[in-house]
mmCIF file of C-alpha atoms in Angstrom:
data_model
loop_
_atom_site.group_PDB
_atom_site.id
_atom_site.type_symbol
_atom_site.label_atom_id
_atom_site.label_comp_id
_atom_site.label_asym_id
_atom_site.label_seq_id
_atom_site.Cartn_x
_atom_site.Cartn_y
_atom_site.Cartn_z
ATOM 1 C CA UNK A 1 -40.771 -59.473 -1.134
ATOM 2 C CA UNK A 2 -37.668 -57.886 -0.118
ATOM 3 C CA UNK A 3 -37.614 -54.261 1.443
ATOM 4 C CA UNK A 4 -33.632 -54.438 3.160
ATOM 5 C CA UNK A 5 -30.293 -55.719 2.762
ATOM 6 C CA UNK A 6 -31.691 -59.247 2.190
ATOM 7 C CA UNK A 7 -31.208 -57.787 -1.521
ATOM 8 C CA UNK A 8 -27.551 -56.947 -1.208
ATOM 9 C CA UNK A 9 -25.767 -58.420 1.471
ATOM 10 C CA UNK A 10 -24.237 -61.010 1.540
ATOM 11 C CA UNK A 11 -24.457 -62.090 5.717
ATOM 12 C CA UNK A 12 -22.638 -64.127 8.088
ATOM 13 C CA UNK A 13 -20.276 -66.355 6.383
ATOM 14 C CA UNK A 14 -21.948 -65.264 2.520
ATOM 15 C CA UNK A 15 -25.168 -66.938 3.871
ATOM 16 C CA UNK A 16 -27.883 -63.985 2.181
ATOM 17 C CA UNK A 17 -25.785 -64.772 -1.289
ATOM 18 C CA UNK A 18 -26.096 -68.605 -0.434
ATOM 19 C CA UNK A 19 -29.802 -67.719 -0.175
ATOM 20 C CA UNK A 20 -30.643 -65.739 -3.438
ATOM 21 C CA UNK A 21 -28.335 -67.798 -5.068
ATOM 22 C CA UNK A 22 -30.367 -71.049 -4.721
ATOM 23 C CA UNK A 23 -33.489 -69.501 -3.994
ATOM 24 C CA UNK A 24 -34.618 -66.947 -5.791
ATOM 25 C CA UNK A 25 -34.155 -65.640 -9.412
ATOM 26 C CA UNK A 26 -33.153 -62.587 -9.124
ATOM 27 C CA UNK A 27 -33.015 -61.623 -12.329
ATOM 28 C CA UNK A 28 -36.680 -61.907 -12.937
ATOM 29 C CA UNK A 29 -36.798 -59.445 -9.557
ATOM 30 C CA UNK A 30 -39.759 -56.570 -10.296
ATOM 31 C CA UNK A 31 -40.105 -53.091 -8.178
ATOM 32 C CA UNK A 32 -43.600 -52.794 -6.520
ATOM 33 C CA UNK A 33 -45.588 -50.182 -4.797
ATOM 34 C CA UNK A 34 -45.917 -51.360 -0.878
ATOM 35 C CA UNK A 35 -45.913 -49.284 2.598
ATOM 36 C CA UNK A 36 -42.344 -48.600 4.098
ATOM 37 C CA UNK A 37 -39.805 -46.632 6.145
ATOM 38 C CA UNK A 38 -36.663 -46.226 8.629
ATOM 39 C CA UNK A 39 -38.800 -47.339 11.805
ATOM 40 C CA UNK A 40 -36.330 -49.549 13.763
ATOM 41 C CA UNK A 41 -33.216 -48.743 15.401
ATOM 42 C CA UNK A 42 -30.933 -51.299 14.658
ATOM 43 C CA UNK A 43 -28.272 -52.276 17.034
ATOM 44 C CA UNK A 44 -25.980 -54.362 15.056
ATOM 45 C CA UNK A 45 -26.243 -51.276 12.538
ATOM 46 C CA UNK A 46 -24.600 -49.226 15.286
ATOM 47 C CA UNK A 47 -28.192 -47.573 15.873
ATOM 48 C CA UNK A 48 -28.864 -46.910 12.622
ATOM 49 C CA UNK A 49 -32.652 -47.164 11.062
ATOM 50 C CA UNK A 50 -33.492 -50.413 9.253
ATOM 51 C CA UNK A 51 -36.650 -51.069 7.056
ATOM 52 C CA UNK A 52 -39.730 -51.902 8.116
ATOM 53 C CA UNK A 53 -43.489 -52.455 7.059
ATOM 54 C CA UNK A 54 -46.325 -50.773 7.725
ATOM 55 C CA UNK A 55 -50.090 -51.154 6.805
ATOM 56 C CA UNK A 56 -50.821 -47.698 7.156
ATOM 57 C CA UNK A 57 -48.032 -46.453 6.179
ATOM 58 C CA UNK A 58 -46.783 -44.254 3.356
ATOM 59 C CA UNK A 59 -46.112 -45.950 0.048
ATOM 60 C CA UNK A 60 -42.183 -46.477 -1.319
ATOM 61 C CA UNK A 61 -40.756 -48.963 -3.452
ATOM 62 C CA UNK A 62 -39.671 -52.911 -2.391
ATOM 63 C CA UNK A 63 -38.696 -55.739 -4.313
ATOM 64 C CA UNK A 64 -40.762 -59.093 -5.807
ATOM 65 C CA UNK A 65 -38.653 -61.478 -6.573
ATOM 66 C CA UNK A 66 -39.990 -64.763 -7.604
ATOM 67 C CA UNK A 67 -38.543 -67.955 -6.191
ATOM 68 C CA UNK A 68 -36.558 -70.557 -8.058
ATOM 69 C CA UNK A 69 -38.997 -73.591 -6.913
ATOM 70 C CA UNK A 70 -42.796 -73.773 -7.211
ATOM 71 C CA UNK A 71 -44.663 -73.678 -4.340
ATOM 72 C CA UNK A 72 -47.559 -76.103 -4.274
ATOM 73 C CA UNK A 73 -47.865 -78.109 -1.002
ATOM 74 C CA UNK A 74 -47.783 -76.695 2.549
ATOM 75 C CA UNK A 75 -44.411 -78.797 2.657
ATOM 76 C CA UNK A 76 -43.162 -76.510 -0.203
ATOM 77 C CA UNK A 77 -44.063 -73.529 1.434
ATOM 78 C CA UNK A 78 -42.977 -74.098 4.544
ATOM 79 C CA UNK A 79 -39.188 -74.993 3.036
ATOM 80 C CA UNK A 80 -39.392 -71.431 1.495
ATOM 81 C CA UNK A 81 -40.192 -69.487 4.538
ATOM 82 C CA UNK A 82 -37.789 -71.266 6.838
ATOM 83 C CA UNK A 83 -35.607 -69.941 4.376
ATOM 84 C CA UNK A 84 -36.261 -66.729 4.207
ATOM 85 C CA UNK A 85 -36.047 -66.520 7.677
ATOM 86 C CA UNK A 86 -32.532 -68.259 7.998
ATOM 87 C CA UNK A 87 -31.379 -65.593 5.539
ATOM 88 C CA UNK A 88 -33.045 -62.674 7.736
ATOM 89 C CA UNK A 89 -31.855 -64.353 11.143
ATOM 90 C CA UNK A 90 -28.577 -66.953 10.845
ATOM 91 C CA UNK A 91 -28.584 -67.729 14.068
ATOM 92 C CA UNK A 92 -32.448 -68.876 14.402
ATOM 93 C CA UNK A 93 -32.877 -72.700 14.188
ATOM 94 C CA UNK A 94 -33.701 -74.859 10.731
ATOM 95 C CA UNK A 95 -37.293 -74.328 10.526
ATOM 96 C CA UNK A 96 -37.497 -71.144 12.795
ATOM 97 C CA UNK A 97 -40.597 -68.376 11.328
ATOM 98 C CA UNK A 98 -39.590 -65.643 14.041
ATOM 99 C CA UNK A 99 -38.544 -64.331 17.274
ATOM 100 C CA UNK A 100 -39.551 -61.726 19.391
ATOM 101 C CA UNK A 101 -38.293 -59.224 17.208
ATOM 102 C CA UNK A 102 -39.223 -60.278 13.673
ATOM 103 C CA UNK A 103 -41.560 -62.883 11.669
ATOM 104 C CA UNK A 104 -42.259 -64.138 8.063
ATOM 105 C CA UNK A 105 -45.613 -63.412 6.864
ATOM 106 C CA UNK A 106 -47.398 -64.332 3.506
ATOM 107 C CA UNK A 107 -50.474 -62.941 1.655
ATOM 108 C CA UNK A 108 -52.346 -65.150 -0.648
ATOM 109 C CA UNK A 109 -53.681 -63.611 -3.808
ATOM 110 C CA UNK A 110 -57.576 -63.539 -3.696
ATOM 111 C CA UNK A 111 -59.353 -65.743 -5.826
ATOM 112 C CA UNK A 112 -55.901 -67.882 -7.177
ATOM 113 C CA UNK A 113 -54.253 -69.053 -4.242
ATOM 114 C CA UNK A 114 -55.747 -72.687 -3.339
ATOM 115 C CA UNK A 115 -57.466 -72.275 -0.172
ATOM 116 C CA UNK A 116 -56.121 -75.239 1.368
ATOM 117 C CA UNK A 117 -52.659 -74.272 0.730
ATOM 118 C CA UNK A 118 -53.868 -70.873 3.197
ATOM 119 C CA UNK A 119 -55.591 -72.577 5.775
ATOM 120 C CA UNK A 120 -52.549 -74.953 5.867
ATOM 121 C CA UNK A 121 -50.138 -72.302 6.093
ATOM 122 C CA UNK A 122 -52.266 -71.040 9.149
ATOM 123 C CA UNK A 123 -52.308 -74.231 10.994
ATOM 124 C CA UNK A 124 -48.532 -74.204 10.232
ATOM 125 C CA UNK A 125 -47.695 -70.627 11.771
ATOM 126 C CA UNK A 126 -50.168 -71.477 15.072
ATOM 127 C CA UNK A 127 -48.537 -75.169 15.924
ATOM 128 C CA UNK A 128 -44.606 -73.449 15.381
ATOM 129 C CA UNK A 129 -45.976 -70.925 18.156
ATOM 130 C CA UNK A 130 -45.881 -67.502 16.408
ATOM 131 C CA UNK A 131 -47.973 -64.810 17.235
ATOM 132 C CA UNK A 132 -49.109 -61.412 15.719
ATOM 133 C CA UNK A 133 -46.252 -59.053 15.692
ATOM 134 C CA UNK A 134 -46.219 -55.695 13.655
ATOM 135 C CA UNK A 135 -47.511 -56.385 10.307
ATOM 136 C CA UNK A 136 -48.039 -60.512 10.819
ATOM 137 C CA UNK A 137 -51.209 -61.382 11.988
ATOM 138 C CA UNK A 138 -51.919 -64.012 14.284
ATOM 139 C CA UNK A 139 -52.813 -66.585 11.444
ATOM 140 C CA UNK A 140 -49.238 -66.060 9.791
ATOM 141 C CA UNK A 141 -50.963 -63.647 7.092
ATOM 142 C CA UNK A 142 -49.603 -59.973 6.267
ATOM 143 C CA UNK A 143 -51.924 -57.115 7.438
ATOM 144 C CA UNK A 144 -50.647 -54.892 4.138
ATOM 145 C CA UNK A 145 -52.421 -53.463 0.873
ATOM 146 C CA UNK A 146 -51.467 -56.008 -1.903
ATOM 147 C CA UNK A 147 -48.244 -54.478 -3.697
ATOM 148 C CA UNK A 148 -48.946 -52.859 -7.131
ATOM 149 C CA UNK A 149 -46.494 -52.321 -10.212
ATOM 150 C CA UNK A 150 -46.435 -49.620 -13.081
ATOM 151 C CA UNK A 151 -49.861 -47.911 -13.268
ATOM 152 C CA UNK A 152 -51.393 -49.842 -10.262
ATOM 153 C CA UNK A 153 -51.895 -52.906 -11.333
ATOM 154 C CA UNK A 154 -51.774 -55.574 -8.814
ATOM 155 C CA UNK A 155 -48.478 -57.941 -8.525
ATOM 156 C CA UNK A 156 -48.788 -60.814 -10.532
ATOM 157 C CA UNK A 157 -47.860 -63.485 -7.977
ATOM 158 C CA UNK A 158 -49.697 -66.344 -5.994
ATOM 159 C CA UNK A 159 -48.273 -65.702 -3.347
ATOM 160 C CA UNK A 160 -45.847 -63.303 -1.543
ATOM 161 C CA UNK A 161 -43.771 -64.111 1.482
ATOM 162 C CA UNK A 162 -41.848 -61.493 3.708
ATOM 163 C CA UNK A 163 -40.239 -60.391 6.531
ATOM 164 C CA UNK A 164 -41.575 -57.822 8.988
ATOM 165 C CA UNK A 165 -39.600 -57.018 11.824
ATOM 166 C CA UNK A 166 -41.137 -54.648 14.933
ATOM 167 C CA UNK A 167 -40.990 -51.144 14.691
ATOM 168 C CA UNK A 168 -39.991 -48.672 17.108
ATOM 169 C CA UNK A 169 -43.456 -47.096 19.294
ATOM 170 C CA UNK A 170 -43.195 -43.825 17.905
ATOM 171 C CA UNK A 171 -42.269 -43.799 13.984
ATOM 172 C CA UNK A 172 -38.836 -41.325 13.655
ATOM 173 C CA UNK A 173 -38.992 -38.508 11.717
ATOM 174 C CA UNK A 174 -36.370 -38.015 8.596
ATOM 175 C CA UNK A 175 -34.779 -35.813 10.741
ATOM 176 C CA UNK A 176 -34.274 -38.647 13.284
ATOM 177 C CA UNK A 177 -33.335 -41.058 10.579
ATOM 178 C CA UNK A 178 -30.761 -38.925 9.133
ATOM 179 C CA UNK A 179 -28.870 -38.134 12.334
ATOM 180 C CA UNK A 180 -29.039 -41.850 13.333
ATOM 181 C CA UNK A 181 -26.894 -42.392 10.193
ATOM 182 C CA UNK A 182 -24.403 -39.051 11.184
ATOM 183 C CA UNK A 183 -24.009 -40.105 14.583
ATOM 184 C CA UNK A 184 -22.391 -43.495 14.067
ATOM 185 C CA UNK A 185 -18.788 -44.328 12.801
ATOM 186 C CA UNK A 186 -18.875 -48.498 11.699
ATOM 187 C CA UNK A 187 -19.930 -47.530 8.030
ATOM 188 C CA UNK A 188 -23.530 -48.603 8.105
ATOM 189 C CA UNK A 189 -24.594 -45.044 6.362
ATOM 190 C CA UNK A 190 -24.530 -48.387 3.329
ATOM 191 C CA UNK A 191 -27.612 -49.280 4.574
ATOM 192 C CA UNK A 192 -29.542 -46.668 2.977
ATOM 193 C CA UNK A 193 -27.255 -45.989 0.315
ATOM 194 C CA UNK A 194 -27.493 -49.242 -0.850
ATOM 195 C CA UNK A 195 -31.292 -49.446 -0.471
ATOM 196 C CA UNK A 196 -31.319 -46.579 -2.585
ATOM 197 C CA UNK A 197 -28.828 -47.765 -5.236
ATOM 198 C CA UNK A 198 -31.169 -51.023 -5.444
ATOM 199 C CA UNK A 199 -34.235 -49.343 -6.264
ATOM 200 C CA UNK A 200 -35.566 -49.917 -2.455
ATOM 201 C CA UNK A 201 -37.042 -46.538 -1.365
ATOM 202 C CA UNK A 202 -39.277 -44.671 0.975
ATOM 203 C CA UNK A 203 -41.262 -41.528 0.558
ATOM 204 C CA UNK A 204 -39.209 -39.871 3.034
ATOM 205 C CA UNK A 205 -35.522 -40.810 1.016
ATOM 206 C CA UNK A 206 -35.687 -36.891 -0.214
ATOM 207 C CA UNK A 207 -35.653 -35.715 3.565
ATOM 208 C CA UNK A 208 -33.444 -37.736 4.842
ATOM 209 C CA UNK A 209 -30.518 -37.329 2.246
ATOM 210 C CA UNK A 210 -31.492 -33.383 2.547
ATOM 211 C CA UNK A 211 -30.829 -33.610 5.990
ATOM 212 C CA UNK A 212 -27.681 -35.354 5.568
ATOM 213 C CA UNK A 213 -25.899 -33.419 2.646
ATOM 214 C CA UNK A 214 -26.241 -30.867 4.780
ATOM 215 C CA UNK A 215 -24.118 -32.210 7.068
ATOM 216 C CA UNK A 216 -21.665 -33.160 4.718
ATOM 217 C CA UNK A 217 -19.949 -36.605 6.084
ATOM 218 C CA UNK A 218 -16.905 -37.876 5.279
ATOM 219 C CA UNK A 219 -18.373 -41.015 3.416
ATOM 220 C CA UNK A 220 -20.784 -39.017 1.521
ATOM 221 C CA UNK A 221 -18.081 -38.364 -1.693
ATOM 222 C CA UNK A 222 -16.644 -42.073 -1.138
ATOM 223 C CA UNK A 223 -16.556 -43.946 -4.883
ATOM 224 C CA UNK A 224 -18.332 -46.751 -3.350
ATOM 225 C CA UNK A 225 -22.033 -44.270 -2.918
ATOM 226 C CA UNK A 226 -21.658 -42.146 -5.533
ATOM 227 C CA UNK A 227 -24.053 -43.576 -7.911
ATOM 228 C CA UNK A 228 -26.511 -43.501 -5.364
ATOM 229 C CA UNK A 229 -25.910 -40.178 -4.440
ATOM 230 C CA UNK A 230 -25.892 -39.022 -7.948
ATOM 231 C CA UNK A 231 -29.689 -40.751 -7.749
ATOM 232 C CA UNK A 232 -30.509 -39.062 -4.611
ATOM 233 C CA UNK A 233 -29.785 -35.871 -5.858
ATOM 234 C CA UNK A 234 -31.429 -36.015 -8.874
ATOM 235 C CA UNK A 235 -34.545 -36.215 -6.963
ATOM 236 C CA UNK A 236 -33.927 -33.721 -4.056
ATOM 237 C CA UNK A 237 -33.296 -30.777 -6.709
#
């Protein structure tokens, strides 16, 4: 499940693209139902508000996109997850799940997932030394409502493995969000254009882009946004 730039950047030295590339198929990628927002200040994004989960939080739109390898042994698993976190984190260490600051999480489909596969996945997550942190619980699970597609119906996958990163204490408001994005001059406004031009929204998107075409930046008539802020528009009038 990808809620971020995982979808569109490419990282340090093209590593991301290296990632979906090999990875995932993309092209099979589906939008689901699953609680978001802007809750942590970023500070390679020049202080800018980056993505995170939440399980009580307000419902927006992420990504599913299936991987190009089945996943049946612990061994499998574990080879997928060490990637997704090498594509989240560069610098983290072949096999890394986390750091203090982030961690890959999984939820097992009731009733089809093999329960061994879980339970192995648990002992995993414990002997590499993660903890709980934000969403991930202490066993390596995510504490999150099962995504849903058109309608409501629930995901049709196995399994689902993400990245939840820790949020700031007190969740900003749109308002906050918004001037985050004004107040900085390295051109990471693209981080929530881009989300936006991907299909990766939040329930506050409306607000925040209200709050900002007010403003009136610069970069807000560049050719690079302006399909998504032709899409933004269209659903703040």
């Amino acid at each position: 499940m990808i809620i971020g730039s995982l979808f569109w950047d490419d990282g340090t030295d093209g590593g991301r693209q290296h990632w979906r590339d090999n990875r995932l198929d993309v092209s099979r990628a589906v939008t689901v139902r699953v609680p978001i927002d802007y809750g942590r200040k970023s500070s390679s994004r020049s202080n800018t508000f980056t993505m995170v989960l939440r399980a009580d939080g307000q419902a927006g739109t992420g990504l599913l996109v299936p991987c190009r390898h089945g996943v049946l042994t612990i061994e499998d698993l574990v080879v997928e997850a060490s990637a997704l976190w090498k594509a989240e984190a560069p610098k983290a260490k072949t096999g890394a799940l986390g750091s203090d600051w982030g961690s890959v999480g999984i939820l097992f489909r009731e009733g089809v997932a093999d329960g061994r596969l879980a339970q192995s996945w648990q002992d995993h997550f414990r002997k590499a030394g993660r903890t709980s942190l934000s969403v991930v619980r202490e066993d390596g699970s995510l504490d999150i409502p099962w995504p849903t597609g058109e309608g409501g119906a629930t995901a049709d996958f196995d399994l689902i493995l993400a990245t939840a990163t820790l949020p700031e204490e007190i969740a900003p408001t749109p308002e906050a969000v918004a001037k985050a994005m004004l107040g900085q001059t390295g051109g990471h406004e693209n981080y929530f254009l881009n989300n936006v031009l991907h299909g990766i929204r939040t329930a506050s998107d409306n607000e925040i882009f209200t709050v900002v075409e007010r403003q009136s930046p610069n970069w807000i008539s560049a050719d690079r946004y302006q399909d998504a802020v032709a899409l933004l528009r269209r659903t703040t009038t």
